[in-house]
Tab-separated table of C-alpha atoms in Angstrom:
chain	number	residue	atom	x	y	z
A	110	MET	CA	52.846	4.944	-6.008
A	111	ILE	CA	52.515	2.048	-3.985
A	112	ALA	CA	53.139	-1.388	-5.931
A	113	LEU	CA	50.169	-3.934	-5.560
A	114	SER	CA	51.674	-7.280	-4.672
A	115	ALA	CA	50.710	-10.513	-6.611
A	116	PRO	CA	47.636	-12.199	-4.989
A	117	VAL	CA	48.296	-14.842	-2.818
A	118	ALA	CA	46.770	-18.528	-3.583
A	119	PRO	CA	44.636	-19.698	-1.184
A	120	ARG	CA	46.058	-22.524	1.115
A	121	PRO	CA	44.232	-25.668	0.257
A	122	LEU	CA	41.806	-26.715	2.969
A	123	ASP	CA	42.549	-29.275	5.373
A	124	PRO	CA	40.447	-32.857	4.512
A	125	VAL	CA	37.382	-32.774	6.295
A	126	PRO	CA	36.633	-36.365	8.099
A	127	SER	CA	34.033	-38.395	7.000
A	128	PRO	CA	31.376	-38.687	9.738
A	129	ALA	CA	32.354	-42.648	9.574
A	130	SER	CA	35.980	-41.847	10.758
A	131	GLY	CA	34.397	-39.745	13.679
A	132	ILE	CA	32.799	-42.551	15.199
A	133	ARG	CA	34.860	-45.230	18.074
A	134	PRO	CA	34.477	-48.693	16.677
A	135	ARG	CA	32.820	-51.077	19.048
A	136	LEU	CA	34.703	-52.854	21.440
A	137	ARG	CA	35.819	-56.482	20.572
A	138	GLY	CA	35.118	-59.583	22.151
A	139	PHE	CA	33.519	-59.153	26.042
A	140	ALA	CA	35.608	-56.037	27.020
A	141	ALA	CA	32.115	-54.482	27.667
A	142	GLU	CA	30.671	-56.845	29.683
A	143	ARG	CA	34.070	-57.329	31.861
A	144	VAL	CA	33.929	-53.658	32.571
A	145	PHE	CA	30.178	-53.797	33.482
A	146	VAL	CA	30.799	-57.071	35.661
A	147	ARG	CA	33.822	-55.279	37.643
A	148	ARG	CA	31.521	-52.433	37.979
A	149	SER	CA	28.471	-54.255	39.491
A	150	LEU	CA	30.873	-56.225	41.736
A	151	ILE	CA	32.202	-52.952	42.939
A	152	LEU	CA	28.767	-51.357	43.946
A	153	SER	CA	27.892	-54.829	45.557
A	154	LEU	CA	30.765	-54.402	47.874
A	155	ARG	CA	30.015	-50.897	48.371
A	156	ASP	CA	26.536	-51.445	49.088
A	157	GLY	CA	27.611	-53.765	52.352
A	158	GLU	CA	23.825	-53.622	54.109
A	159	THR	CA	22.384	-55.513	50.784
A	160	LEU	CA	25.228	-57.837	50.551
A	161	SER	CA	24.967	-58.550	54.566
A	162	MET	CA	21.114	-59.067	54.179
A	163	SER	CA	21.575	-61.531	51.629
A	164	ILE	CA	23.146	-63.802	53.461
A	165	MET	CA	22.108	-62.976	57.310
A	166	LEU	CA	18.389	-63.277	56.207
A	167	PRO	CA	18.551	-66.619	54.612
A	168	VAL	CA	20.476	-67.803	57.619
A	169	THR	CA	18.339	-66.646	60.009
A	170	LEU	CA	15.373	-68.330	58.393
A	171	MET	CA	17.428	-71.512	58.687
A	172	LEU	CA	17.537	-71.045	62.421
A	173	LEU	CA	14.093	-69.993	63.015
A	174	PHE	CA	12.613	-73.103	60.771
A	175	THR	CA	14.959	-75.650	62.416
A	176	PHE	CA	14.806	-74.714	65.826
A	177	VAL	CA	11.495	-72.876	66.262
A	178	PHE	CA	9.110	-75.049	63.764
A	179	GLY	CA	11.581	-78.326	62.910
A	180	GLY	CA	10.603	-79.629	66.378
A	181	ALA	CA	7.132	-79.902	65.381
A	182	ILE	CA	7.477	-81.088	62.108
A	183	GLU	CA	10.461	-83.876	62.549
A	184	ASP	CA	11.454	-84.115	66.225
A	185	ASP	CA	14.165	-86.525	65.886
A	186	GLY	CA	16.017	-83.110	64.383
A	187	SER	CA	16.529	-84.364	60.915
A	188	TYR	CA	14.180	-81.743	59.842
A	189	VAL	CA	17.414	-79.603	58.985
A	190	ASP	CA	18.334	-82.179	55.924
A	191	TYR	CA	15.186	-81.630	54.547
A	192	VAL	CA	14.516	-77.711	54.428
A	193	VAL	CA	18.400	-76.868	53.290
A	194	PRO	CA	17.294	-77.019	49.631
A	195	GLY	CA	14.287	-74.673	50.281
A	196	ILE	CA	16.627	-72.150	52.258
A	197	ILE	CA	19.185	-72.301	49.580
A	198	LEU	CA	16.612	-71.231	46.774
A	199	LEU	CA	15.462	-68.250	49.265
A	200	CYS	CA	19.170	-67.135	49.615
A	201	ALA	CA	19.180	-66.943	45.749
A	202	GLY	CA	16.093	-65.046	45.893
A	203	PHE	CA	17.064	-62.355	48.267
A	204	GLY	CA	20.424	-61.896	46.476
A	205	ALA	CA	18.913	-61.614	43.275
A	206	ALA	CA	16.301	-58.960	44.119
A	207	SER	CA	18.493	-56.600	44.593
A	208	THR	CA	19.431	-56.569	40.884
A	209	ALA	CA	15.952	-55.171	40.115
A	210	THR	CA	17.095	-52.286	42.469
A	211	TYR	CA	20.391	-51.702	40.678
A	212	VAL	CA	19.032	-51.832	37.256
A	213	SER	CA	16.186	-49.587	38.119
A	214	ARG	CA	18.547	-47.041	39.671
A	215	ASP	CA	20.486	-46.907	36.522
A	216	MET	CA	17.558	-46.439	34.521
A	217	SER	CA	16.581	-43.394	36.569
A	218	THR	CA	19.927	-42.036	37.151
A	219	GLY	CA	21.026	-41.358	33.519
A	220	ILE	CA	23.721	-43.529	33.381
A	221	ILE	CA	22.035	-45.668	30.724
A	222	ASP	CA	22.008	-42.295	28.666
A	223	ARG	CA	25.668	-41.892	28.810
A	224	ILE	CA	26.184	-45.600	28.163
A	225	ARG	CA	23.758	-45.416	24.783
A	226	THR	CA	26.519	-42.743	23.552
A	227	MET	CA	29.268	-45.127	23.801
A	228	PRO	CA	30.129	-47.702	21.040
A	229	LEU	CA	28.915	-50.378	23.552
A	230	ARG	CA	26.469	-53.952	22.689
A	231	PRO	CA	23.055	-52.551	24.437
A	232	GLY	CA	22.634	-55.585	26.655
A	233	SER	CA	26.526	-55.113	28.170
A	234	VAL	CA	24.999	-53.406	31.214
A	235	LEU	CA	22.593	-56.100	31.990
A	236	THR	CA	25.029	-58.914	31.719
A	237	GLY	CA	27.161	-57.015	33.916
A	238	HIS	CA	24.378	-56.902	36.737
A	239	VAL	CA	23.828	-60.718	35.635
A	240	ILE	CA	27.299	-62.219	36.147
A	241	ALA	CA	27.884	-60.067	39.389
A	242	SER	CA	24.591	-61.249	41.031
A	243	LEU	CA	25.589	-64.850	40.156
A	244	ALA	CA	28.984	-64.837	41.545
A	245	ARG	CA	27.610	-62.933	44.960
A	246	ASN	CA	24.729	-65.200	44.916
A	247	LEU	CA	27.105	-68.513	44.788
A	248	VAL	CA	29.306	-67.007	47.593
A	249	SER	CA	26.260	-66.545	49.927
A	250	THR	CA	25.191	-70.160	48.968
A	251	ALA	CA	28.410	-71.468	50.069
A	252	VAL	CA	27.767	-69.474	53.115
A	253	VAL	CA	24.863	-71.003	53.761
A	254	PHE	CA	25.791	-74.597	53.252
A	255	GLY	CA	28.405	-74.063	55.567
A	256	VAL	CA	25.891	-73.108	58.380
A	257	ALA	CA	23.827	-75.809	57.544
A	258	LEU	CA	26.708	-78.307	57.894
A	259	LEU	CA	27.116	-76.942	61.438
A	260	LEU	CA	23.689	-77.179	62.362
A	261	GLY	CA	23.581	-80.944	61.484
A	262	PHE	CA	22.917	-80.981	57.454
A	263	ARG	CA	24.435	-84.521	56.582
A	264	PRO	CA	23.841	-85.207	52.962
A	265	SER	CA	24.601	-88.481	51.538
A	266	ALA	CA	25.696	-86.936	47.864
A	267	GLY	CA	29.015	-87.817	46.063
A	268	VAL	CA	30.824	-85.532	44.180
A	269	LEU	CA	29.236	-86.117	40.809
A	270	GLN	CA	25.810	-85.207	42.867
A	271	TRP	CA	27.752	-82.462	44.702
A	272	ILE	CA	28.384	-80.876	41.216
A	273	ALA	CA	25.297	-81.602	39.661
A	274	ALA	CA	23.550	-79.699	42.520
A	275	PHE	CA	25.393	-76.752	42.414
A	276	GLY	CA	24.880	-76.958	38.752
A	277	VAL	CA	21.099	-76.491	39.178
A	278	ILE	CA	21.474	-74.071	41.852
A	279	ALA	CA	23.480	-71.941	39.430
A	280	VAL	CA	21.503	-72.162	36.758
A	281	TYR	CA	18.346	-71.073	38.825
A	282	ILE	CA	20.293	-68.123	40.355
A	283	LEU	CA	20.869	-67.276	36.564
A	284	VAL	CA	17.469	-67.189	35.736
A	285	ILE	CA	16.037	-65.459	38.742
A	286	THR	CA	18.492	-62.858	38.025
A	287	TYR	CA	17.424	-62.473	34.702
A	288	LEU	CA	14.069	-61.974	35.971
A	289	TYR	CA	14.798	-59.845	38.240
A	290	ALA	CA	16.966	-57.315	35.942
A	291	ALA	CA	13.814	-57.480	33.342
A	292	ILE	CA	11.629	-56.560	36.440
A	293	GLY	CA	14.282	-53.552	37.114
A	294	LEU	CA	13.690	-52.372	33.634
A	295	ALA	CA	9.864	-52.747	33.767
A	296	ALA	CA	9.966	-50.974	37.076
A	297	GLY	CA	9.348	-47.023	37.491
A	298	SER	CA	11.719	-46.643	40.309
A	299	PRO	CA	14.059	-48.281	42.549
A	300	GLU	CA	11.605	-48.612	45.295
A	301	ALA	CA	8.869	-50.180	43.204
A	302	ALA	CA	11.417	-52.634	41.983
A	303	ALA	CA	11.932	-53.703	45.227
A	304	GLY	CA	8.644	-53.833	46.016
A	305	TYR	CA	7.988	-56.078	42.860
A	306	GLY	CA	10.780	-58.587	43.656
A	307	PHE	CA	9.527	-58.829	47.430
A	308	ILE	CA	6.048	-60.434	45.872
A	309	LEU	CA	8.403	-63.206	44.293
A	310	MET	CA	10.002	-64.291	47.152
A	311	PHE	CA	6.593	-65.642	48.931
A	312	VAL	CA	7.051	-68.108	45.618
A	313	PRO	CA	9.198	-70.779	47.542
A	314	TYR	CA	6.581	-70.893	50.186
A	315	LEU	CA	3.871	-72.053	48.345
A	316	SER	CA	6.370	-75.243	47.359
A	317	SER	CA	7.908	-78.161	49.170
A	318	ALA	CA	10.651	-76.091	50.790
A	319	PHE	CA	9.481	-76.327	54.227
A	320	VAL	CA	6.712	-79.285	54.084
A	321	PRO	CA	5.546	-81.966	52.042
A	322	VAL	CA	2.953	-81.042	49.201
A	323	ASP	CA	1.158	-84.053	50.713
A	324	THR	CA	0.186	-82.116	53.758
A	325	MET	CA	-1.431	-78.906	52.437
A	326	PRO	CA	-5.009	-78.429	51.401
A	327	THR	CA	-6.107	-80.283	48.667
A	328	TRP	CA	-6.590	-77.235	46.227
A	329	LEU	CA	-2.997	-75.814	47.502
A	330	GLN	CA	-1.608	-79.314	46.390
A	331	TRP	CA	-2.193	-78.497	42.668
A	332	VAL	CA	-0.615	-74.976	42.745
A	333	ALA	CA	2.305	-76.272	44.544
A	334	GLU	CA	2.970	-79.442	42.453
A	335	ASN	CA	2.725	-77.459	38.929
A	336	GLN	CA	4.687	-74.448	40.229
A	337	PRO	CA	8.533	-74.028	38.879
A	338	ILE	CA	9.912	-73.995	42.502
A	339	THR	CA	8.947	-77.217	43.626
A	340	PRO	CA	10.809	-79.484	41.244
A	341	ILE	CA	13.963	-77.255	41.321
A	342	ILE	CA	13.732	-77.970	45.110
A	343	GLU	CA	13.066	-81.713	44.631
A	344	THR	CA	15.885	-81.965	41.994
A	345	ILE	CA	18.333	-80.284	44.586
A	346	ARG	CA	16.912	-82.569	47.533
A	347	GLY	CA	17.207	-85.687	45.544
A	348	LEU	CA	20.455	-85.071	44.171
A	349	LEU	CA	21.829	-84.299	48.128
A	350	MET	CA	19.774	-86.331	50.338
A	351	GLY	CA	19.210	-89.463	48.005
A	352	THR	CA	15.434	-89.208	47.342
A	353	PRO	CA	13.799	-90.110	44.414
A	354	LEU	CA	14.013	-87.935	41.229
A	355	HIS	CA	11.674	-89.613	38.945
A	356	ALA	CA	11.049	-86.640	36.499
A	357	GLN	CA	11.595	-83.460	38.455
A	358	PRO	CA	14.987	-82.725	36.678
A	359	TYR	CA	13.342	-82.600	33.525
A	360	TRP	CA	10.780	-80.568	34.718
A	361	ALA	CA	13.374	-78.163	36.814
A	362	LEU	CA	15.611	-77.529	33.804
A	363	GLY	CA	12.229	-77.386	31.376
A	364	TRP	CA	10.671	-74.606	33.663
A	365	CYS	CA	14.418	-73.061	33.877
A	366	ALA	CA	14.554	-72.845	30.559
A	367	ALA	CA	11.242	-71.394	29.811
A	368	ILE	CA	11.486	-68.492	32.729
A	369	LEU	CA	15.238	-67.679	31.101
A	370	LEU	CA	13.799	-67.191	27.543
A	371	ILE	CA	11.107	-65.194	28.807
A	372	SER	CA	13.353	-62.876	30.791
A	373	VAL	CA	16.070	-62.119	28.555
A	374	LEU	CA	13.805	-61.486	25.561
A	375	TRP	CA	11.284	-59.614	28.027
A	376	GLY	CA	14.528	-57.588	28.803
A	377	ARG	CA	15.672	-56.487	25.583
A	378	TRP	CA	12.104	-55.423	24.628
A	379	LEU	CA	12.159	-53.200	27.522
A	380	PHE	CA	15.611	-52.001	27.027
A	381	GLY	CA	14.828	-51.427	23.325
A	382	LYS	CA	12.037	-49.784	24.324
A	383	ALA	CA	13.852	-47.383	27.453
A	384	ARG	CA	16.308	-46.394	24.495
A	385	ARG	CA	13.726	-45.079	21.784
């Protein structure tokens, strides 16, 4: 006769983790922003053609305007002092335009979808692109200033004026980069983003960047005087060359604040729309 063994008591089940315990907490501080800034800088260094063009194209334009058109505008060779602020803003525009392409490429390649599954702030990837572009463009600006000094650019600014001029340039780079980042989110492809950015590069030509506003046709003078680039250029020119500033700094900072606010809100809305 087979003896029946005593029934074995069931083993207690392991505690089931709650849904909250399986979710990793968000990174504290600015750890995510640091990661994406480093990523964007690495992408910029690997894209040597875009980086070199953002420097070489403004330098080439400065050489063109100084030696080809400068003699017809100022025959005493002082045109370089007038044109440098406009070339600096062109340099910032060329450098920031690549941000639109990088952001649009991230949206189209699926990297943003992977980032959404991570415990990161949604705007950290855009912040990384913007800060990296700011650093990249400040280096390009320094190179353009160096070439301008070799060509005879002789500013009369003191230390405080130089600091203020670089501050205005940095603010403009930040503003235009956020605007290009939002354009990259709105564009359907990296090629379209590059095309939209190329259109914005013509705005400095309709300002006091290369010729005085009073030399333009009457109907065009109103456009040149009431667009954002002219007060920014006149502020930089006044700080570096000692020309009268009047109310130009207030208009420059006001335009920068308005464009930055619109770009940030537009970028957040586009990013949230893409997430949904």
